[in-house]
Structures are given as C-alpha cells and as structure tokens.
PDB file of C-alpha atoms in Angstrom:
ATOM      1  CA  MET A 183     -72.253  61.741 144.310  1.00 43.00           C
ATOM      2  CA  GLU A 184     -74.617  64.088 146.130  1.00 48.00           C
ATOM      3  CA  ARG A 185     -74.900  67.782 145.420  1.00 47.00           C
ATOM      4  CA  ALA A 186     -74.997  69.877 148.552  1.00 56.00           C
ATOM      5  CA  ASP A 187     -76.330  73.124 147.114  1.00 64.00           C
ATOM      6  CA  GLY A 188     -77.085  75.852 149.602  1.00 73.00           C
ATOM      7  CA  VAL A 189     -75.076  74.636 152.572  1.00 93.00           C
ATOM      8  CA  PHE A 190     -72.968  77.524 153.815  1.00 97.00           C
ATOM      9  CA  ARG A 191     -69.976  76.418 155.908  1.00 97.00           C
ATOM     10  CA  VAL A 192     -67.917  78.504 158.305  1.00 98.00           C
ATOM     11  CA  LEU A 193     -64.433  77.444 159.409  1.00 98.00           C
ATOM     12  CA  LEU A 194     -62.907  79.234 162.376  1.00 97.00           C
ATOM     13  CA  ARG A 195     -59.280  78.757 163.359  1.00 98.00           C
ATOM     14  CA  VAL A 196     -58.789  79.587 167.030  1.00 98.00           C
ATOM     15  CA  GLN A 197     -55.459  79.944 168.789  1.00 98.00           C
ATOM     16  CA  THR A 198     -55.737  79.621 172.560  1.00 98.00           C
ATOM     17  CA  HIS A 199     -53.406  80.838 175.266  1.00 98.00           C
ATOM     18  CA  PRO A 200     -51.173  78.036 176.584  1.00 97.00           C
ATOM     19  CA  GLY A 201     -52.851  76.130 179.405  1.00 97.00           C
ATOM     20  CA  MET A 202     -56.339  77.431 178.596  1.00 97.00           C
ATOM     21  CA  GLY A 203     -57.512  74.737 176.170  1.00 97.00           C
ATOM     22  CA  ALA A 204     -59.662  72.861 178.689  1.00 97.00           C
ATOM     23  CA  ASP A 205     -61.418  76.066 179.773  1.00 97.00           C
ATOM     24  CA  PHE A 206     -61.970  77.033 176.132  1.00 98.00           C
ATOM     25  CA  GLU A 207     -63.530  73.629 175.402  1.00 98.00           C
ATOM     26  CA  ARG A 208     -65.757  73.783 178.487  1.00 97.00           C
ATOM     27  CA  THR A 209     -66.993  77.268 177.627  1.00 97.00           C
ATOM     28  CA  TRP A 210     -67.567  76.316 173.987  1.00 97.00           C
ATOM     29  CA  LEU A 211     -69.741  73.410 175.134  1.00 96.00           C
ATOM     30  CA  GLU A 212     -71.678  75.664 177.517  1.00 95.00           C
ATOM     31  CA  ILE A 213     -72.611  78.179 174.813  1.00 93.00           C
ATOM     32  CA  GLY A 214     -72.793  75.853 171.811  1.00 91.00           C
ATOM     33  CA  HIS A 215     -76.452  74.955 172.252  1.00 90.00           C
ATOM     34  CA  ALA A 216     -77.416  78.541 171.499  1.00 89.00           C
ATOM     35  CA  VAL A 217     -75.753  78.238 168.086  1.00 93.00           C
ATOM     36  CA  THR A 218     -77.344  74.903 167.217  1.00 94.00           C
ATOM     37  CA  ALA A 219     -80.733  76.183 168.403  1.00 93.00           C
ATOM     38  CA  ASP A 220     -80.668  78.898 165.735  1.00 95.00           C
ATOM     39  CA  PRO A 221     -83.093  77.901 162.957  1.00 96.00           C
ATOM     40  CA  ALA A 222     -80.471  78.551 160.265  1.00 96.00           C
ATOM     41  CA  ASN A 223     -77.809  76.356 161.898  1.00 96.00           C
ATOM     42  CA  LEU A 224     -77.350  72.776 160.674  1.00 97.00           C
ATOM     43  CA  GLY A 225     -74.743  71.759 163.270  1.00 96.00           C
ATOM     44  CA  GLN A 226     -71.276  72.566 164.486  1.00 97.00           C
ATOM     45  CA  TRP A 227     -68.081  70.781 165.492  1.00 98.00           C
ATOM     46  CA  LEU A 228     -65.109  71.632 167.698  1.00 98.00           C
ATOM     47  CA  LEU A 229     -61.819  70.090 166.592  1.00 98.00           C
ATOM     48  CA  ARG A 230     -58.381  70.227 168.203  1.00 98.00           C
ATOM     49  CA  SER A 231     -55.399  70.373 165.850  1.00 98.00           C
ATOM     50  CA  THR A 232     -53.066  67.400 165.846  1.00 98.00           C
ATOM     51  CA  GLU A 233     -50.341  69.471 164.192  1.00 98.00           C
ATOM     52  CA  GLU A 234     -50.357  72.794 166.041  1.00 97.00           C
ATOM     53  CA  GLU A 235     -50.322  73.178 169.788  1.00 97.00           C
ATOM     54  CA  HIS A 236     -53.108  75.366 171.258  1.00 97.00           C
ATOM     55  CA  VAL A 237     -55.045  75.473 167.956  1.00 98.00           C
ATOM     56  CA  TYR A 238     -58.704  74.562 167.507  1.00 98.00           C
ATOM     57  CA  PHE A 239     -61.068  74.638 164.565  1.00 98.00           C
ATOM     58  CA  ILE A 240     -64.789  75.272 164.736  1.00 97.00           C
ATOM     59  CA  ILE A 241     -66.877  74.190 161.769  1.00 98.00           C
ATOM     60  CA  SER A 242     -70.498  75.208 161.500  1.00 97.00           C
ATOM     61  CA  ASP A 243     -72.978  74.559 158.711  1.00 97.00           C
ATOM     62  CA  TRP A 244     -75.827  76.923 157.887  1.00 97.00           C
ATOM     63  CA  THR A 245     -78.841  76.801 155.612  1.00 96.00           C
ATOM     64  CA  ASP A 246     -77.498  79.836 153.763  1.00 95.00           C
ATOM     65  CA  GLU A 247     -75.167  82.808 154.133  1.00 96.00           C
ATOM     66  CA  GLN A 248     -77.989  85.173 155.071  1.00 96.00           C
ATOM     67  CA  GLY A 249     -78.919  82.982 158.058  1.00 96.00           C
ATOM     68  CA  PHE A 250     -75.320  82.840 159.218  1.00 97.00           C
ATOM     69  CA  ARG A 251     -74.800  86.593 158.859  1.00 96.00           C
ATOM     70  CA  ALA A 252     -77.958  87.292 160.848  1.00 97.00           C
ATOM     71  CA  PHE A 253     -76.646  85.113 163.683  1.00 96.00           C
ATOM     72  CA  GLU A 254     -73.108  86.536 163.372  1.00 94.00           C
ATOM     73  CA  HIS A 255     -74.420  90.057 163.989  1.00 94.00           C
ATOM     74  CA  SER A 256     -76.814  89.082 166.765  1.00 94.00           C
ATOM     75  CA  GLU A 257     -76.400  90.229 170.346  1.00 92.00           C
ATOM     76  CA  GLN A 258     -76.308  86.589 171.432  1.00 89.00           C
ATOM     77  CA  HIS A 259     -73.288  85.873 169.220  1.00 91.00           C
ATOM     78  CA  VAL A 260     -71.456  88.941 170.532  1.00 91.00           C
ATOM     79  CA  GLU A 261     -72.001  87.634 174.083  1.00 91.00           C
ATOM     80  CA  HIS A 262     -70.575  84.238 173.083  1.00 91.00           C
ATOM     81  CA  ARG A 263     -67.485  85.814 171.551  1.00 91.00           C
ATOM     82  CA  GLU A 264     -66.961  87.813 174.741  1.00 94.00           C
ATOM     83  CA  ARG A 265     -67.130  84.627 176.847  1.00 95.00           C
ATOM     84  CA  LEU A 266     -64.541  82.888 174.642  1.00 96.00           C
ATOM     85  CA  HIS A 267     -62.269  85.918 174.253  1.00 95.00           C
ATOM     86  CA  PRO A 268     -60.181  85.403 177.439  1.00 97.00           C
ATOM     87  CA  TYR A 269     -58.972  82.040 176.138  1.00 97.00           C
ATOM     88  CA  ARG A 270     -58.090  83.180 172.621  1.00 97.00           C
ATOM     89  CA  SER A 271     -54.776  84.582 171.450  1.00 97.00           C
ATOM     90  CA  GLY A 272     -55.736  84.839 167.787  1.00 97.00           C
ATOM     91  CA  GLY A 273     -57.644  83.285 164.959  1.00 97.00           C
ATOM     92  CA  SER A 274     -59.232  83.612 161.555  1.00 98.00           C
ATOM     93  CA  MET A 275     -62.477  82.859 159.753  1.00 97.00           C
ATOM     94  CA  SER A 276     -63.132  81.394 156.314  1.00 98.00           C
ATOM     95  CA  THR A 277     -66.503  80.908 154.678  1.00 98.00           C
ATOM     96  CA  MET A 278     -67.383  78.535 151.877  1.00 97.00           C
ATOM     97  CA  ARG A 279     -70.151  76.708 150.087  1.00 95.00           C
ATOM     98  CA  VAL A 280     -70.324  72.938 149.956  1.00 91.00           C
ATOM     99  CA  VAL A 281     -70.285  72.004 146.277  1.00 91.00           C
ATOM    100  CA  HIS A 282     -70.376  68.195 146.480  1.00 89.00           C
ATOM    101  CA  HIS A 283     -70.549  65.570 149.194  1.00 84.00           C
ATOM    102  CA  LEU A 284     -69.378  61.981 148.765  1.00 87.00           C
ATOM    103  CA  PRO A 285     -70.779  59.882 151.607  1.00 86.00           C
ATOM    104  CA  SER A 286     -68.946  56.798 152.774  1.00 88.00           C
ATOM    105  CA  ALA A 287     -69.982  53.531 151.142  1.00 85.00           C
ATOM    106  CA  LYS A 288     -70.818  52.350 154.671  1.00 82.00           C
ATOM    107  CA  ALA A 289     -73.321  55.209 155.060  1.00 70.00           C
ATOM    108  CA  ALA A 290     -75.228  54.024 151.982  1.00 61.00           C
ATOM    109  CA  VAL A 291     -75.947  50.592 153.495  1.00 57.00           C
TER     110      VAL A 291
END
C-alpha cells in the first residue's frame, strides 16, 4: 500500500446541454493544456458518465490545495470557464485528499 500524502484532488460534475457533448469535449481538449502546464497540476482526466446522459466528470490532481486555489482564481481559469459555459447546464465541485493508493499488481511488475 502506498501513501499518497499531499495530493489534492478535484472532482467536477458537469451537466451539458443535450446535443452539445461533442463541442464540450473539443473545447475541453483545446484548453486543457493550460491546466496541465500549471506547475501545481499533476494531471487531469475527462470522463463521460455511463449512467447519466449529458453528464461528464473532470478529475484533476494538484500538488496541494494552495496550488489549486491559486489556479482556480487565476484570470486564465476564468477564461476557460467562460469558454465552457455555453455547453454547461449545471454542475458541482468536490475537493478531497488522496489518503492511500493501491496500485494494480500488474503495475508493480
């Protein structure tokens, strides 16, 4: 078992307007490099729900909460939110800390 102290994870739930999923994905890909280029960012993922129509999840990992909050309040992030806003009908954000990580046995080989 590996401890994952310090990793700050953000989970966004995004509801998109019907018929706008492809445009949302395209725009997310266009602006995503600016997030992963931030020194505090450890990576991000876009996931499409298999249970709810028009719902996506965005997961991003950060070195710490302070680094995430600095990016969250940056002008660059505000611009990204504005570009994604036309496709969104709602959403929510949850933040958390990774406590433990159990890698696959295959990853240890």
